[in-house]
The first five atom37 places (N, CA, C, CB, O) and aatype in JSON, in Angstrom:
{
  "aatype": [20, 20, 20, 20, 20, 20, 20, 20, 20, 20, 20, 20, 20, 20, 20, 20, 20, 20, 20, 20, 20, 20, 20, 20, 20, 20, 20, 20, 20, 20, 20, 20, 20, 20, 20, 20, 20, 20, 20, 20, 20, 20, 20, 20, 20, 20, 20, 20, 20, 20, 20, 20, 20, 20, 20, 20, 20, 20],
  "atom_mask": [
    [1, 1, 1, 1, 1],
    [1, 1, 1, 1, 1],
    [1, 1, 1, 1, 1],
    [1, 1, 1, 1, 1],
    [1, 1, 1, 1, 1],
    [1, 1, 1, 1, 1],
    [1, 1, 1, 1, 1],
    [1, 1, 1, 1, 1],
    [1, 1, 1, 1, 1],
    [1, 1, 1, 1, 1],
    [1, 1, 1, 1, 1],
    [1, 1, 1, 1, 1],
    [1, 1, 1, 1, 1],
    [1, 1, 1, 1, 1],
    [1, 1, 1, 1, 1],
    [1, 1, 1, 1, 1],
    [1, 1, 1, 1, 1],
    [1, 1, 1, 1, 1],
    [1, 1, 1, 1, 1],
    [1, 1, 1, 1, 1],
    [1, 1, 1, 1, 1],
    [1, 1, 1, 1, 1],
    [1, 1, 1, 1, 1],
    [1, 1, 1, 1, 1],
    [1, 1, 1, 1, 1],
    [1, 1, 1, 1, 1],
    [1, 1, 1, 1, 1],
    [1, 1, 1, 1, 1],
    [1, 1, 1, 1, 1],
    [1, 1, 1, 1, 1],
    [1, 1, 1, 1, 1],
    [1, 1, 1, 1, 1],
    [1, 1, 1, 1, 1],
    [1, 1, 1, 1, 1],
    [1, 1, 1, 1, 1],
    [1, 1, 1, 1, 1],
    [1, 1, 1, 1, 1],
    [1, 1, 1, 1, 1],
    [1, 1, 1, 1, 1],
    [1, 1, 1, 1, 1],
    [1, 1, 1, 1, 1],
    [1, 1, 1, 1, 1],
    [1, 1, 1, 1, 1],
    [1, 1, 1, 1, 1],
    [1, 1, 1, 1, 1],
    [1, 1, 1, 1, 1],
    [1, 1, 1, 1, 1],
    [1, 1, 1, 1, 1],
    [1, 1, 1, 1, 1],
    [1, 1, 1, 1, 1],
    [1, 1, 1, 1, 1],
    [1, 1, 1, 1, 1],
    [1, 1, 1, 1, 1],
    [1, 1, 1, 1, 1],
    [1, 1, 1, 1, 1],
    [1, 1, 1, 1, 1],
    [1, 1, 1, 1, 1],
    [1, 1, 1, 1, 1]
  ],
  "atom_positions": [
    [[3.26, 1.65, 11.88], [2.19, 1.75, 10.86], [0.31, 2.06, 10.67], [2.43, 0.65, 10.47], [-0.64, 2.12, 11.45]],
    [[0.46, 2.19, 9.38], [-1.3, 2.2, 9.0], [-1.47, 1.34, 8.66], [-2.01, 2.98, 8.08], [-0.66, 0.53, 8.21]],
    [[-2.82, 1.23, 8.78], [-3.87, 0.54, 7.92], [-5.05, 1.16, 7.7], [-4.23, -0.64, 8.41], [-5.64, 1.69, 8.63]],
    [[-5.56, 1.18, 6.36], [-6.6, 1.04, 5.98], [-7.37, -0.48, 4.97], [-6.52, 2.24, 5.45], [-7.2, -1.06, 3.89]],
    [[-8.4, -0.56, 6.39], [-9.42, -1.75, 5.33], [-10.44, -0.98, 4.54], [-10.48, -3.0, 6.31], [-10.87, 0.13, 4.83]],
    [[-10.8, -1.85, 3.36], [-12.21, -2.11, 2.71], [-12.24, -3.39, 2.24], [-12.58, -1.19, 1.54], [-11.61, -4.43, 2.08]],
    [[-14.14, -2.33, 2.01], [-14.98, -3.72, 1.84], [-15.14, -3.86, 0.47], [-16.48, -3.79, 2.54], [-14.43, -3.01, -0.07]],
    [[-15.74, -4.54, -0.35], [-16.31, -4.5, -1.37], [-16.88, -5.98, -2.31], [-15.41, -3.71, -1.94], [-16.53, -6.55, -3.35]],
    [[-17.97, -6.2, -1.26], [-18.47, -6.98, -2.26], [-18.14, -8.27, -1.38], [-17.79, -6.79, -3.83], [-18.56, -8.11, -0.23]],
    [[-17.47, -9.59, -1.59], [-16.83, -10.47, -1.07], [-15.84, -10.6, -0.68], [-16.85, -11.05, -1.44], [-15.42, -11.39, 0.16]],
    [[-15.16, -9.56, -1.46], [-13.39, -9.11, -0.95], [-12.78, -8.35, 0.48], [-12.86, -7.99, -2.05], [-13.69, -7.83, 1.12]],
    [[-11.72, -8.24, 0.95], [-11.56, -7.95, 2.19], [-10.33, -6.83, 2.18], [-11.33, -9.28, 3.0], [-9.46, -7.15, 2.99]],
    [[-10.08, -5.8, 1.58], [-8.9, -4.98, 0.97], [-8.91, -4.25, 2.15], [-9.04, -4.11, -0.53], [-9.66, -3.58, 2.87]],
    [[-6.7, -5.0, 1.94], [-6.16, -3.78, 3.82], [-5.09, -3.55, 2.83], [-5.48, -4.68, 6.1], [-4.67, -4.39, 2.04]],
    [[-4.59, -1.99, 3.0], [-3.83, -1.48, 2.47], [-3.07, -1.57, 3.81], [-4.18, -0.31, 1.72], [-3.79, -1.75, 4.79]],
    [[-1.1, -1.43, 4.1], [-1.07, -1.52, 5.3], [0.47, 0.25, 4.55], [-0.71, -3.61, 6.28], [0.87, 0.5, 3.41]],
    [[0.8, 0.96, 5.94], [2.0, 1.63, 4.83], [3.08, 1.8, 6.23], [1.45, 3.59, 3.74], [2.76, 2.37, 7.27]],
    [[4.28, 1.22, 5.98], [5.74, 0.91, 6.46], [6.12, 2.22, 6.7], [6.77, 0.13, 5.43], [5.99, 2.85, 5.65]],
    [[6.53, 2.93, 7.59], [7.95, 3.6, 7.66], [8.58, 3.09, 8.22], [8.19, 4.69, 8.06], [8.44, 2.73, 9.39]],
    [[9.77, 2.86, 7.24], [11.19, 2.31, 8.18], [12.59, 2.96, 8.33], [11.65, 1.02, 7.64], [13.34, 3.7, 7.71]],
    [[12.53, 2.16, 9.72], [13.85, 2.47, 10.7], [14.64, 2.54, 10.4], [14.25, 1.94, 11.5], [15.03, 3.67, 10.13]],
    [[15.27, 1.76, 10.28], [16.68, 1.84, 9.37], [16.83, 2.97, 8.0], [16.86, 0.23, 8.67], [17.52, 3.99, 8.14]],
    [[16.32, 2.76, 7.06], [16.69, 3.36, 5.72], [15.87, 5.05, 5.98], [15.94, 2.21, 4.16], [14.69, 5.28, 6.23]],
    [[16.65, 5.71, 5.86], [15.87, 6.85, 5.56], [15.27, 7.77, 4.6], [16.25, 7.34, 5.92], [15.93, 8.3, 3.7]],
    [[13.59, 8.01, 4.85], [12.22, 8.45, 4.17], [12.02, 7.16, 3.44], [12.26, 9.91, 3.1], [11.28, 7.12, 2.45]],
    [[12.64, 6.13, 3.89], [11.76, 4.86, 3.21], [10.27, 4.51, 3.47], [12.4, 3.6, 3.61], [10.11, 4.93, 4.61]],
    [[9.69, 4.26, 3.26], [7.93, 3.86, 3.06], [8.04, 2.72, 2.21], [6.81, 5.12, 2.21], [8.91, 2.64, 1.34]],
    [[7.55, 2.21, 2.35], [6.76, 0.63, 2.03], [4.66, 0.45, 2.17], [7.6, -0.62, 3.61], [3.88, 0.61, 3.11]],
    [[4.57, 0.25, 1.46], [2.97, -0.36, 0.79], [3.2, -1.36, 0.83], [2.33, -0.12, -0.63], [4.39, -1.66, 0.67]],
    [[2.19, -2.44, 1.06], [1.25, -3.38, 1.3], [-0.14, -3.68, 0.11], [0.76, -2.91, 2.69], [-0.62, -2.96, -0.77]],
    [[-0.25, -4.18, 0.28], [-2.41, -4.57, -0.27], [-1.87, -6.17, -0.74], [-3.53, -3.15, -2.47], [-1.01, -6.8, -1.36]],
    [[-3.6, -6.3, 0.42], [-3.64, -7.58, 0.49], [-4.63, -7.64, 0.15], [-3.38, -8.23, 1.44], [-5.45, -6.76, 0.43]],
    [[-4.95, -8.87, -0.69], [-6.57, -9.29, -1.14], [-7.55, -10.27, -0.06], [-6.43, -10.28, -2.67], [-7.35, -11.47, -0.26]],
    [[-8.18, -10.1, 0.62], [-9.2, -11.71, 0.87], [-10.61, -11.47, 0.21], [-9.6, -12.16, 2.83], [-11.33, -10.49, 0.01]],
    [[-10.66, -12.98, -0.08], [-12.0, -12.89, -0.9], [-12.81, -13.91, 0.59], [-11.92, -13.84, -3.02], [-12.45, -14.15, 1.75]],
    [[-13.94, -14.25, -0.2], [-14.96, -14.6, 1.13], [-14.76, -15.7, 1.63], [-16.4, -14.65, 0.93], [-15.37, -15.99, 2.66]],
    [[-13.47, -16.98, 0.8], [-13.04, -17.82, 1.96], [-11.52, -17.41, 2.45], [-13.1, -19.44, 1.5], [-10.82, -18.32, 2.91]],
    [[-11.09, -16.36, 2.39], [-10.26, -16.58, 3.48], [-8.85, -16.48, 2.34], [-10.64, -18.22, 4.47], [-7.84, -16.54, 3.03]],
    [[-8.59, -16.38, 1.28], [-7.67, -17.53, 0.54], [-7.5, -15.68, -0.27], [-8.59, -19.54, -0.55], [-8.26, -15.15, -1.08]],
    [[-6.07, -15.05, 0.45], [-5.58, -14.46, 0.45], [-4.4, -13.72, -0.61], [-5.59, -14.82, 1.21], [-3.65, -14.69, -0.5]],
    [[-3.63, -12.81, -1.53], [-3.44, -12.37, -1.91], [-2.53, -11.19, -1.5], [-4.18, -12.51, -2.24], [-3.15, -10.38, -0.81]],
    [[-1.14, -10.82, -1.74], [-0.4, -10.25, -1.31], [1.15, -9.67, -2.07], [-0.43, -10.95, -0.38], [2.25, -10.2, -1.93]],
    [[0.8, -8.34, -2.95], [1.74, -7.77, -3.23], [1.97, -6.52, -2.68], [1.77, -7.78, -4.29], [1.07, -5.84, -2.18]],
    [[3.62, -6.05, -2.78], [4.64, -5.05, -1.86], [4.6, -4.2, -3.49], [6.66, -5.9, -0.98], [4.84, -4.48, -4.67]],
    [[4.18, -3.18, -2.79], [4.21, -1.55, -3.82], [5.26, -1.25, -3.7], [3.36, -0.15, -3.48], [5.66, -1.25, -2.54]],
    [[6.6, -0.72, -5.15], [7.13, -0.57, -5.35], [8.11, 1.05, -4.45], [6.64, -0.96, -6.36], [7.79, 2.01, -5.14]],
    [[8.67, 1.35, -3.76], [9.29, 2.76, -3.82], [9.74, 3.53, -5.44], [10.7, 2.57, -2.88], [10.82, 3.17, -5.9]],
    [[9.2, 4.22, -5.99], [9.29, 5.7, -7.31], [9.12, 6.9, -6.48], [7.81, 5.81, -8.72], [8.42, 7.29, -5.54]],
    [[10.41, 7.44, -7.51], [10.65, 9.15, -7.0], [9.19, 10.09, -7.25], [12.1, 10.01, -8.16], [8.2, 10.03, -7.97]],
    [[9.68, 10.85, -6.32], [7.94, 12.08, -7.49], [8.84, 12.39, -8.29], [6.83, 14.03, -6.76], [10.06, 12.55, -8.22]],
    [[7.53, 12.49, -9.64], [7.54, 12.54, -11.03], [7.75, 14.46, -10.64], [5.87, 11.71, -12.03], [7.16, 15.09, -9.77]],
    [[8.77, 14.99, -11.62], [9.41, 16.19, -11.4], [8.36, 17.06, -11.64], [10.61, 16.44, -12.21], [8.72, 18.21, -11.37]],
    [[7.03, 16.97, -12.1], [6.18, 17.56, -12.96], [5.52, 18.07, -11.74], [5.39, 16.69, -14.09], [5.03, 19.2, -11.73]],
    [[5.46, 17.01, -10.33], [4.68, 17.2, -9.6], [5.54, 17.56, -7.98], [3.74, 16.0, -9.81], [5.08, 17.09, -6.93]],
    [[6.79, 18.4, -7.97], [7.88, 18.94, -7.55], [7.51, 19.86, -7.49], [8.91, 18.88, -8.03], [7.55, 20.52, -6.45]],
    [[6.82, 20.42, -8.99], [7.4, 21.32, -9.54], [6.23, 22.75, -8.53], [7.37, 21.01, -11.49], [6.36, 23.97, -8.59]],
    [[5.15, 21.93, -7.67], [3.73, 22.67, -6.48], [4.59, 22.59, -5.31], [1.9, 21.56, -6.12], [4.07, 22.17, -4.27]],
    [[5.49, 22.85, -5.3], [6.48, 23.09, -3.87], [6.44, 24.6, -3.83], [8.3, 22.47, -3.94], [7.04, 25.2, -2.94]]
  ]
}
């Protein structure tokens, strides 16, 4: 797991990157936002394929 933490004004933003041990090439990203009162909101980002126009650069 890799975790990045950012601070902006009264909020803390945390991004977590988790590589699956059970699914090949599966990556999961979660975003959590905590305000000054420690009220948290969390979102899971969905897996998306790389667009073809970006694949052409390899």
